[in-house]
């Protein structure tokens, strides 16, 4: 079957990867990465990698075939592949990858039922050391991305949100 992205906002529609699948847990995340990778390689070659991209991989929801464990593995491998491709590309030195899980699903923990993993992968991310226990929300992540890109806040919520400064090194990141 043909997969077609869509948006009701014309300005957004013009920037979509046309054949990237919409939310459908019957489509493996490996396929999603393969579609993204074609576009990423094309942009790398042309020197037109966007400053900001959103990539939606959905199999961490574990609601489709074949089993929840297989979907989690598919999702984890997809995340690893994306990070591997970006971190071994010429854009890595100026990259920051922000990962958010949709929600806690059915796995609430002893601290807060709304808690969900969030990750930052970047040469500028703090490596090693202590675990940062700063309370961040999705809005803090949005504010951080806005500041990295030099964008103004979209609304009052991200205007007052603190950027995730403790997640990043000051100055130039250490060499590998």
Short mmCIF file of N, CA and C in Angstrom, two decimals:
data_model
loop_
_atom_site.label_atom_id
_atom_site.label_comp_id
_atom_site.label_asym_id
_atom_site.label_seq_id
_atom_site.Cartn_x
_atom_site.Cartn_y
_atom_site.Cartn_z
N UNK A 1 0.82 -1.19 0.00
CA UNK A 1 0.00 0.00 0.00
C UNK A 1 0.86 1.25 0.00
N UNK A 2 0.31 2.32 -0.52
CA UNK A 2 1.01 3.60 -0.54
C UNK A 2 0.76 4.32 0.77
N UNK A 3 1.82 4.84 1.32
CA UNK A 3 1.73 5.60 2.56
C UNK A 3 1.91 7.06 2.19
N UNK A 4 1.07 7.92 2.74
CA UNK A 4 1.15 9.34 2.40
C UNK A 4 0.96 10.19 3.63
N UNK A 5 1.94 11.04 3.95
CA UNK A 5 1.80 11.98 5.05
C UNK A 5 0.82 13.07 4.64
N UNK A 6 0.21 13.68 5.63
CA UNK A 6 -0.70 14.78 5.34
C UNK A 6 -0.70 15.77 6.49
N UNK A 7 -1.13 16.97 6.18
CA UNK A 7 -1.31 18.01 7.18
C UNK A 7 -2.38 18.96 6.67
N UNK A 8 -3.18 19.46 7.57
CA UNK A 8 -4.19 20.44 7.18
C UNK A 8 -3.60 21.85 7.12
N UNK A 9 -2.35 21.99 7.52
CA UNK A 9 -1.68 23.29 7.51
C UNK A 9 -0.74 23.32 6.29
N UNK A 10 -1.04 24.13 5.28
CA UNK A 10 -0.24 24.13 4.05
C UNK A 10 1.26 24.36 4.29
N UNK A 11 1.60 25.25 5.20
CA UNK A 11 3.02 25.53 5.45
C UNK A 11 3.74 24.30 5.99
N UNK A 12 3.05 23.49 6.77
CA UNK A 12 3.63 22.26 7.30
C UNK A 12 3.69 21.21 6.19
N UNK A 13 2.63 21.10 5.44
CA UNK A 13 2.55 20.11 4.38
C UNK A 13 3.74 20.21 3.42
N UNK A 14 4.19 21.40 3.15
CA UNK A 14 5.30 21.61 2.22
C UNK A 14 6.63 21.08 2.75
N UNK A 15 6.70 20.72 4.03
CA UNK A 15 7.95 20.26 4.62
C UNK A 15 7.90 18.80 5.07
N UNK A 16 6.85 18.10 4.75
CA UNK A 16 6.72 16.70 5.15
C UNK A 16 7.53 15.77 4.25
N UNK A 17 7.98 14.67 4.81
CA UNK A 17 8.48 13.57 3.98
C UNK A 17 7.22 12.88 3.48
N UNK A 18 6.93 13.01 2.21
CA UNK A 18 5.64 12.61 1.67
C UNK A 18 5.26 11.16 1.95
N UNK A 19 6.23 10.26 1.96
CA UNK A 19 5.88 8.86 2.14
C UNK A 19 6.13 8.36 3.57
N UNK A 20 6.28 9.29 4.52
CA UNK A 20 6.47 8.87 5.92
C UNK A 20 5.13 8.47 6.51
N UNK A 21 5.06 7.30 7.15
CA UNK A 21 3.77 6.79 7.66
C UNK A 21 3.20 7.63 8.79
N UNK A 22 1.89 7.73 8.79
CA UNK A 22 1.18 8.34 9.91
C UNK A 22 1.14 7.36 11.07
N UNK A 23 0.43 7.71 12.14
CA UNK A 23 0.34 6.86 13.32
C UNK A 23 -0.39 5.57 12.96
N UNK A 24 0.35 4.48 12.90
CA UNK A 24 -0.20 3.16 12.59
C UNK A 24 0.76 2.15 13.18
N UNK A 25 0.37 1.52 14.27
CA UNK A 25 1.27 0.60 14.95
C UNK A 25 1.45 -0.71 14.20
N UNK A 26 0.78 -0.88 13.09
CA UNK A 26 1.00 -2.04 12.24
C UNK A 26 2.20 -1.85 11.32
N UNK A 27 2.74 -0.63 11.28
CA UNK A 27 3.91 -0.34 10.45
C UNK A 27 5.14 -0.36 11.35
N UNK A 28 6.11 -1.23 11.07
CA UNK A 28 7.30 -1.32 11.93
C UNK A 28 8.10 -0.03 11.92
N UNK A 29 8.70 0.27 13.07
CA UNK A 29 9.55 1.45 13.18
C UNK A 29 10.78 1.34 12.28
N UNK A 30 11.22 0.13 11.97
CA UNK A 30 12.36 -0.03 11.06
C UNK A 30 12.03 0.55 9.69
N UNK A 31 10.79 0.38 9.25
CA UNK A 31 10.35 0.97 7.98
C UNK A 31 10.38 2.49 8.07
N UNK A 32 9.94 3.02 9.20
CA UNK A 32 9.94 4.47 9.39
C UNK A 32 11.37 5.03 9.30
N UNK A 33 12.31 4.32 9.93
CA UNK A 33 13.71 4.77 9.88
C UNK A 33 14.23 4.68 8.45
N UNK A 34 13.89 3.63 7.74
CA UNK A 34 14.34 3.48 6.35
C UNK A 34 13.85 4.64 5.49
N UNK A 35 12.59 5.04 5.68
CA UNK A 35 12.03 6.17 4.92
C UNK A 35 12.76 7.46 5.31
N UNK A 36 12.93 7.68 6.61
CA UNK A 36 13.64 8.88 7.08
C UNK A 36 15.07 8.91 6.56
N UNK A 37 15.73 7.77 6.59
CA UNK A 37 17.14 7.70 6.18
C UNK A 37 17.32 8.10 4.71
N UNK A 38 16.40 7.71 3.85
CA UNK A 38 16.49 8.12 2.44
C UNK A 38 16.50 9.65 2.35
N UNK A 39 15.61 10.29 3.08
CA UNK A 39 15.51 11.74 3.06
C UNK A 39 16.73 12.39 3.72
N UNK A 40 17.19 11.84 4.84
CA UNK A 40 18.35 12.36 5.55
C UNK A 40 19.59 12.30 4.67
N UNK A 41 19.81 11.18 3.99
CA UNK A 41 20.98 11.05 3.10
C UNK A 41 20.91 12.03 1.94
N UNK A 42 19.72 12.23 1.41
CA UNK A 42 19.53 13.20 0.32
C UNK A 42 19.88 14.60 0.81
N UNK A 43 19.38 14.96 2.01
CA UNK A 43 19.67 16.28 2.57
C UNK A 43 21.15 16.45 2.89
N UNK A 44 21.78 15.39 3.42
CA UNK A 44 23.22 15.46 3.71
C UNK A 44 24.01 15.76 2.44
N UNK A 45 23.69 15.02 1.39
CA UNK A 45 24.40 15.18 0.12
C UNK A 45 24.22 16.58 -0.45
N UNK A 46 23.01 17.13 -0.31
CA UNK A 46 22.71 18.46 -0.85
C UNK A 46 23.11 19.58 0.12
N UNK A 47 23.49 19.22 1.35
CA UNK A 47 23.81 20.25 2.34
C UNK A 47 22.58 20.99 2.83
N UNK A 48 21.44 20.31 2.83
CA UNK A 48 20.17 20.96 3.20
C UNK A 48 19.49 20.29 4.39
N UNK A 49 20.27 19.72 5.30
CA UNK A 49 19.66 19.10 6.48
C UNK A 49 18.94 20.19 7.27
N UNK A 50 17.66 20.01 7.56
CA UNK A 50 16.92 21.05 8.28
C UNK A 50 17.50 21.30 9.68
N UNK A 51 17.33 22.50 10.17
CA UNK A 51 17.78 22.83 11.52
C UNK A 51 16.92 22.13 12.56
N UNK A 52 15.70 21.77 12.20
CA UNK A 52 14.78 21.13 13.15
C UNK A 52 13.96 20.09 12.41
N UNK A 53 13.89 18.91 12.98
CA UNK A 53 13.07 17.83 12.42
C UNK A 53 12.34 17.12 13.56
N UNK A 54 11.15 16.67 13.27
CA UNK A 54 10.40 15.83 14.20
C UNK A 54 10.22 14.48 13.52
N UNK A 55 10.57 13.44 14.23
CA UNK A 55 10.42 12.09 13.70
C UNK A 55 9.57 11.31 14.67
N UNK A 56 8.51 10.74 14.17
CA UNK A 56 7.53 10.06 14.99
C UNK A 56 7.68 8.56 14.81
N UNK A 57 8.18 7.89 15.82
CA UNK A 57 8.23 6.42 15.79
C UNK A 57 7.32 5.93 16.91
N UNK A 58 6.43 5.01 16.60
CA UNK A 58 5.26 4.77 17.45
C UNK A 58 5.22 3.43 18.17
N UNK A 59 6.13 2.52 17.90
CA UNK A 59 5.95 1.18 18.42
C UNK A 59 6.20 1.03 19.92
N UNK A 60 6.55 2.10 20.61
CA UNK A 60 6.65 1.99 22.07
C UNK A 60 5.26 1.95 22.70
N UNK A 61 4.20 2.11 21.90
CA UNK A 61 2.84 2.01 22.42
C UNK A 61 2.42 0.56 22.65
N UNK A 62 3.06 -0.36 21.99
CA UNK A 62 2.85 -1.81 22.16
C UNK A 62 1.40 -2.22 22.00
N UNK A 63 0.71 -1.68 21.03
CA UNK A 63 -0.68 -2.06 20.84
C UNK A 63 -0.94 -2.78 19.53
N UNK A 64 0.10 -3.10 18.79
CA UNK A 64 -0.10 -3.76 17.50
C UNK A 64 0.60 -5.10 17.46
N UNK A 65 0.67 -5.70 16.29
CA UNK A 65 1.31 -7.01 16.18
C UNK A 65 2.82 -6.88 16.20
N UNK A 66 3.61 -7.90 16.43
CA UNK A 66 3.16 -9.22 16.84
C UNK A 66 3.02 -9.35 18.35
N UNK A 67 3.97 -8.78 19.14
CA UNK A 67 3.87 -8.83 20.60
C UNK A 67 4.40 -7.51 21.17
N UNK A 68 4.02 -7.17 22.40
CA UNK A 68 4.58 -5.95 23.02
C UNK A 68 6.11 -5.97 23.08
N UNK A 69 6.69 -7.12 23.40
CA UNK A 69 8.15 -7.21 23.48
C UNK A 69 8.80 -6.94 22.13
N UNK A 70 8.21 -7.48 21.06
CA UNK A 70 8.75 -7.25 19.72
C UNK A 70 8.64 -5.78 19.33
N UNK A 71 7.55 -5.14 19.71
CA UNK A 71 7.39 -3.73 19.39
C UNK A 71 8.38 -2.87 20.16
N UNK A 72 8.61 -3.18 21.42
CA UNK A 72 9.60 -2.43 22.19
C UNK A 72 10.99 -2.58 21.57
N UNK A 73 11.32 -3.80 21.16
CA UNK A 73 12.63 -4.03 20.54
C UNK A 73 12.73 -3.27 19.22
N UNK A 74 11.65 -3.27 18.44
CA UNK A 74 11.62 -2.54 17.17
C UNK A 74 11.84 -1.05 17.42
N UNK A 75 11.17 -0.51 18.42
CA UNK A 75 11.29 0.90 18.75
C UNK A 75 12.69 1.24 19.24
N UNK A 76 13.24 0.42 20.13
CA UNK A 76 14.59 0.66 20.65
C UNK A 76 15.63 0.60 19.53
N UNK A 77 15.50 -0.36 18.63
CA UNK A 77 16.43 -0.46 17.51
C UNK A 77 16.30 0.75 16.60
N UNK A 78 15.08 1.21 16.37
CA UNK A 78 14.87 2.38 15.52
C UNK A 78 15.55 3.61 16.12
N UNK A 79 15.38 3.82 17.41
CA UNK A 79 16.04 4.96 18.09
C UNK A 79 17.54 4.84 17.95
N UNK A 80 18.07 3.65 18.18
CA UNK A 80 19.51 3.44 18.06
C UNK A 80 20.03 3.70 16.66
N UNK A 81 19.28 3.28 15.65
CA UNK A 81 19.70 3.51 14.27
C UNK A 81 19.72 5.00 13.95
N UNK A 82 18.70 5.73 14.37
CA UNK A 82 18.64 7.17 14.10
C UNK A 82 19.83 7.87 14.74
N UNK A 83 20.09 7.56 16.00
CA UNK A 83 21.21 8.18 16.70
C UNK A 83 22.53 7.80 16.02
N UNK A 84 22.66 6.54 15.62
CA UNK A 84 23.89 6.10 14.96
C UNK A 84 24.12 6.85 13.65
N UNK A 85 23.09 6.99 12.84
CA UNK A 85 23.24 7.69 11.55
C UNK A 85 23.60 9.16 11.77
N UNK A 86 22.91 9.82 12.67
CA UNK A 86 23.20 11.24 12.90
C UNK A 86 24.58 11.43 13.52
N UNK A 87 24.91 10.58 14.50
CA UNK A 87 26.17 10.76 15.22
C UNK A 87 27.40 10.41 14.38
N UNK A 88 27.19 9.75 13.27
CA UNK A 88 28.30 9.44 12.35
C UNK A 88 28.22 10.26 11.07
N UNK A 89 27.46 11.36 11.12
CA UNK A 89 27.31 12.21 9.94
C UNK A 89 28.05 13.53 10.15
N UNK A 90 28.14 14.30 9.09
CA UNK A 90 28.84 15.59 9.18
C UNK A 90 28.05 16.64 9.96
N UNK A 91 26.80 16.38 10.29
CA UNK A 91 26.02 17.35 11.06
C UNK A 91 26.08 17.07 12.57
N UNK A 92 26.73 15.99 12.97
CA UNK A 92 26.75 15.61 14.38
C UNK A 92 27.29 16.72 15.28
N UNK A 93 28.34 17.40 14.85
CA UNK A 93 28.99 18.38 15.73
C UNK A 93 28.09 19.56 16.09
N UNK A 94 26.97 19.71 15.39
CA UNK A 94 26.03 20.78 15.71
C UNK A 94 24.64 20.23 16.00
N UNK A 95 24.57 18.98 16.45
CA UNK A 95 23.27 18.32 16.66
C UNK A 95 22.90 18.17 18.12
N UNK A 96 21.62 18.17 18.35
CA UNK A 96 21.03 17.79 19.64
C UNK A 96 19.77 17.00 19.32
N UNK A 97 19.70 15.79 19.82
CA UNK A 97 18.55 14.92 19.59
C UNK A 97 17.78 14.85 20.91
N UNK A 98 16.52 15.21 20.86
CA UNK A 98 15.65 15.16 22.04
C UNK A 98 14.67 14.02 21.83
N UNK A 99 14.60 13.13 22.80
CA UNK A 99 13.69 11.98 22.72
C UNK A 99 12.68 12.07 23.84
N UNK A 100 11.42 11.89 23.47
CA UNK A 100 10.35 11.86 24.46
C UNK A 100 9.52 10.61 24.23
N UNK A 101 9.18 9.94 25.31
CA UNK A 101 8.19 8.87 25.23
C UNK A 101 6.84 9.55 25.34
N UNK A 102 5.85 8.98 24.71
CA UNK A 102 4.53 9.61 24.66
C UNK A 102 3.94 9.76 26.06
N UNK A 103 3.92 8.70 26.82
CA UNK A 103 3.41 8.76 28.18
C UNK A 103 3.88 7.50 28.90
N UNK A 104 3.50 7.40 30.15
CA UNK A 104 3.97 6.28 30.97
C UNK A 104 3.26 4.97 30.63
N UNK A 105 2.30 5.00 29.74
CA UNK A 105 1.53 3.82 29.35
C UNK A 105 0.97 3.14 30.60
N UNK A 106 1.21 1.87 30.77
CA UNK A 106 0.68 1.15 31.92
C UNK A 106 1.79 0.86 32.93
N UNK A 107 2.85 1.65 32.90
CA UNK A 107 3.99 1.36 33.75
C UNK A 107 4.30 2.47 34.72
N UNK A 108 3.28 3.02 35.39
CA UNK A 108 3.55 4.11 36.32
C UNK A 108 4.50 3.63 37.41
N UNK A 109 5.27 4.56 37.94
CA UNK A 109 6.25 4.17 38.95
C UNK A 109 5.90 4.75 40.31
N UNK A 110 6.79 4.57 41.26
CA UNK A 110 6.56 4.96 42.65
C UNK A 110 6.66 6.46 42.90
N UNK A 111 7.10 7.22 41.91
CA UNK A 111 7.29 8.66 42.12
C UNK A 111 6.08 9.45 41.61
N UNK A 112 5.66 9.19 40.37
CA UNK A 112 4.59 9.97 39.78
C UNK A 112 4.06 9.21 38.57
N UNK A 113 2.77 9.07 38.49
CA UNK A 113 2.16 8.36 37.38
C UNK A 113 2.26 9.07 36.06
N UNK A 114 2.65 10.34 36.06
CA UNK A 114 2.80 11.10 34.83
C UNK A 114 4.23 11.07 34.31
N UNK A 115 5.14 10.48 35.08
CA UNK A 115 6.55 10.50 34.73
C UNK A 115 6.82 9.66 33.49
N UNK A 116 7.67 10.17 32.64
CA UNK A 116 8.00 9.51 31.39
C UNK A 116 9.44 9.81 31.05
N UNK A 117 10.14 8.88 30.43
CA UNK A 117 11.55 9.14 30.09
C UNK A 117 11.70 10.25 29.05
N UNK A 118 12.73 11.03 29.23
CA UNK A 118 13.13 12.03 28.25
C UNK A 118 14.64 12.00 28.15
N UNK A 119 15.17 12.07 26.95
CA UNK A 119 16.61 11.94 26.74
C UNK A 119 17.13 13.06 25.86
N UNK A 120 18.40 13.42 26.07
CA UNK A 120 19.11 14.35 25.20
C UNK A 120 20.37 13.65 24.73
N UNK A 121 20.57 13.59 23.43
CA UNK A 121 21.76 12.97 22.85
C UNK A 121 22.43 14.03 21.98
N UNK A 122 23.66 14.37 22.34
CA UNK A 122 24.35 15.46 21.65
C UNK A 122 25.81 15.47 22.09
N UNK A 123 26.70 15.96 21.23
CA UNK A 123 28.07 16.14 21.71
C UNK A 123 28.12 17.21 22.82
N UNK A 124 27.07 18.00 22.95
CA UNK A 124 27.00 19.04 23.97
C UNK A 124 26.28 18.58 25.23
N UNK A 125 25.77 17.34 25.24
CA UNK A 125 25.09 16.82 26.42
C UNK A 125 26.13 16.43 27.47
N UNK A 126 25.80 16.65 28.72
CA UNK A 126 26.68 16.26 29.81
C UNK A 126 26.87 14.75 29.74
N UNK A 127 28.11 14.32 29.80
CA UNK A 127 28.44 12.89 29.73
C UNK A 127 28.92 12.42 31.09
N UNK A 128 28.45 11.27 31.51
CA UNK A 128 28.92 10.70 32.77
C UNK A 128 28.54 11.58 33.95
N UNK A 129 29.23 11.38 35.06
CA UNK A 129 28.95 12.18 36.24
C UNK A 129 27.69 11.74 36.93
N UNK A 130 27.09 12.65 37.66
CA UNK A 130 25.90 12.33 38.44
C UNK A 130 24.64 12.32 37.58
N UNK A 131 23.62 11.69 38.09
CA UNK A 131 22.31 11.72 37.43
C UNK A 131 21.63 13.03 37.80
N UNK A 132 21.12 13.70 36.80
CA UNK A 132 20.43 14.97 37.03
C UNK A 132 18.99 14.68 37.44
N UNK A 133 18.62 15.11 38.63
CA UNK A 133 17.27 14.88 39.13
C UNK A 133 16.39 16.11 39.01
N UNK A 134 16.81 17.06 38.18
CA UNK A 134 16.00 18.26 37.97
C UNK A 134 14.66 17.86 37.36
N UNK A 135 13.59 18.45 37.85
CA UNK A 135 12.26 18.16 37.32
C UNK A 135 12.06 18.96 36.03
N UNK A 136 11.95 18.25 34.93
CA UNK A 136 11.68 18.87 33.64
C UNK A 136 10.37 18.33 33.08
N UNK A 137 9.73 19.13 32.27
CA UNK A 137 8.52 18.70 31.58
C UNK A 137 8.76 18.81 30.08
N UNK A 138 7.76 18.41 29.32
CA UNK A 138 7.83 18.55 27.87
C UNK A 138 7.99 20.03 27.49
N UNK A 139 7.42 20.91 28.27
CA UNK A 139 7.52 22.34 27.99
C UNK A 139 8.96 22.82 28.19
N UNK A 140 9.67 22.28 29.19
CA UNK A 140 11.09 22.63 29.36
C UNK A 140 11.89 22.19 28.13
N UNK A 141 11.55 21.02 27.60
CA UNK A 141 12.25 20.53 26.42
C UNK A 141 11.96 21.44 25.22
N UNK A 142 10.71 21.85 25.08
CA UNK A 142 10.33 22.75 23.99
C UNK A 142 11.10 24.08 24.14
N UNK A 143 11.15 24.60 25.34
CA UNK A 143 11.87 25.87 25.58
C UNK A 143 13.35 25.75 25.23
N UNK A 144 13.95 24.61 25.58
CA UNK A 144 15.35 24.37 25.28
C UNK A 144 15.58 24.34 23.77
N UNK A 145 14.73 23.65 23.05
CA UNK A 145 14.84 23.58 21.59
C UNK A 145 14.69 24.98 20.98
N UNK A 146 13.72 25.74 21.48
CA UNK A 146 13.53 27.11 20.98
C UNK A 146 14.80 27.94 21.18
N UNK A 147 15.40 27.83 22.34
CA UNK A 147 16.60 28.63 22.61
C UNK A 147 17.77 28.19 21.74
N UNK A 148 17.93 26.90 21.54
CA UNK A 148 19.00 26.41 20.67
C UNK A 148 18.83 26.95 19.25
N UNK A 149 17.59 26.99 18.78
CA UNK A 149 17.31 27.45 17.42
C UNK A 149 17.15 28.96 17.31
N UNK A 150 17.16 29.66 18.44
CA UNK A 150 16.98 31.12 18.42
C UNK A 150 15.56 31.53 18.10
N UNK A 151 14.60 30.71 18.49
CA UNK A 151 13.19 31.00 18.23
C UNK A 151 12.52 31.63 19.45
N UNK A 152 11.57 32.52 19.25
CA UNK A 152 10.85 33.08 20.39
C UNK A 152 9.88 32.05 20.94
N UNK A 153 9.48 32.19 22.21
CA UNK A 153 8.48 31.28 22.77
C UNK A 153 7.18 31.35 21.99
N UNK A 154 6.47 30.23 21.94
CA UNK A 154 5.20 30.17 21.21
C UNK A 154 4.03 30.66 22.05
N UNK A 155 4.15 30.54 23.39
CA UNK A 155 3.05 30.93 24.26
C UNK A 155 3.59 31.21 25.66
N UNK A 156 2.71 31.51 26.59
CA UNK A 156 3.14 31.86 27.94
C UNK A 156 3.76 30.68 28.69
N UNK A 157 3.41 29.46 28.33
CA UNK A 157 3.93 28.30 29.05
C UNK A 157 5.41 28.09 28.76
N UNK A 158 5.79 28.12 27.50
CA UNK A 158 7.22 27.96 27.22
C UNK A 158 7.99 29.25 27.48
N UNK A 159 7.31 30.38 27.52
CA UNK A 159 7.98 31.64 27.89
C UNK A 159 8.56 31.56 29.30
N UNK A 160 7.80 30.98 30.23
CA UNK A 160 8.26 30.94 31.61
C UNK A 160 8.98 29.64 31.97
N UNK A 161 9.02 28.68 31.07
CA UNK A 161 9.71 27.40 31.35
C UNK A 161 11.22 27.60 31.35
N UNK A 162 11.87 26.94 32.26
CA UNK A 162 13.34 27.02 32.33
C UNK A 162 13.94 26.09 31.29
N UNK A 163 14.96 26.56 30.55
CA UNK A 163 15.64 25.66 29.62
C UNK A 163 16.42 24.60 30.41
N UNK A 164 16.73 23.52 29.78
CA UNK A 164 17.39 22.38 30.42
C UNK A 164 18.92 22.58 30.45
N UNK A 165 19.34 23.66 31.05
CA UNK A 165 20.77 24.02 31.06
C UNK A 165 21.65 22.97 31.71
N UNK A 166 21.14 22.30 32.74
CA UNK A 166 21.97 21.32 33.44
C UNK A 166 22.25 20.08 32.59
N UNK A 167 21.56 19.94 31.47
CA UNK A 167 21.77 18.79 30.59
C UNK A 167 22.91 19.01 29.59
N UNK A 168 23.42 20.24 29.52
CA UNK A 168 24.41 20.58 28.51
C UNK A 168 25.71 21.10 29.14
N UNK A 169 26.82 20.85 28.44
CA UNK A 169 28.12 21.36 28.89
C UNK A 169 28.18 22.84 28.58
N UNK A 170 29.03 23.55 29.31
CA UNK A 170 29.28 24.96 29.00
C UNK A 170 30.44 25.02 28.02
N UNK A 171 30.30 25.84 27.00
CA UNK A 171 31.38 25.98 26.03
C UNK A 171 31.45 24.83 25.04
N UNK A 172 32.66 24.53 24.63
CA UNK A 172 32.90 23.49 23.62
C UNK A 172 32.88 22.12 24.27
N UNK A 173 32.19 21.14 23.63
CA UNK A 173 32.15 19.81 24.22
C UNK A 173 33.53 19.15 24.18
N UNK A 174 33.78 18.23 25.12
CA UNK A 174 35.06 17.53 25.10
C UNK A 174 35.21 16.70 23.84
N UNK A 175 36.45 16.55 23.36
CA UNK A 175 36.69 15.73 22.17
C UNK A 175 36.48 14.27 22.49
N UNK A 176 36.07 13.51 21.48
CA UNK A 176 35.86 12.06 21.67
C UNK A 176 37.16 11.34 21.92
#
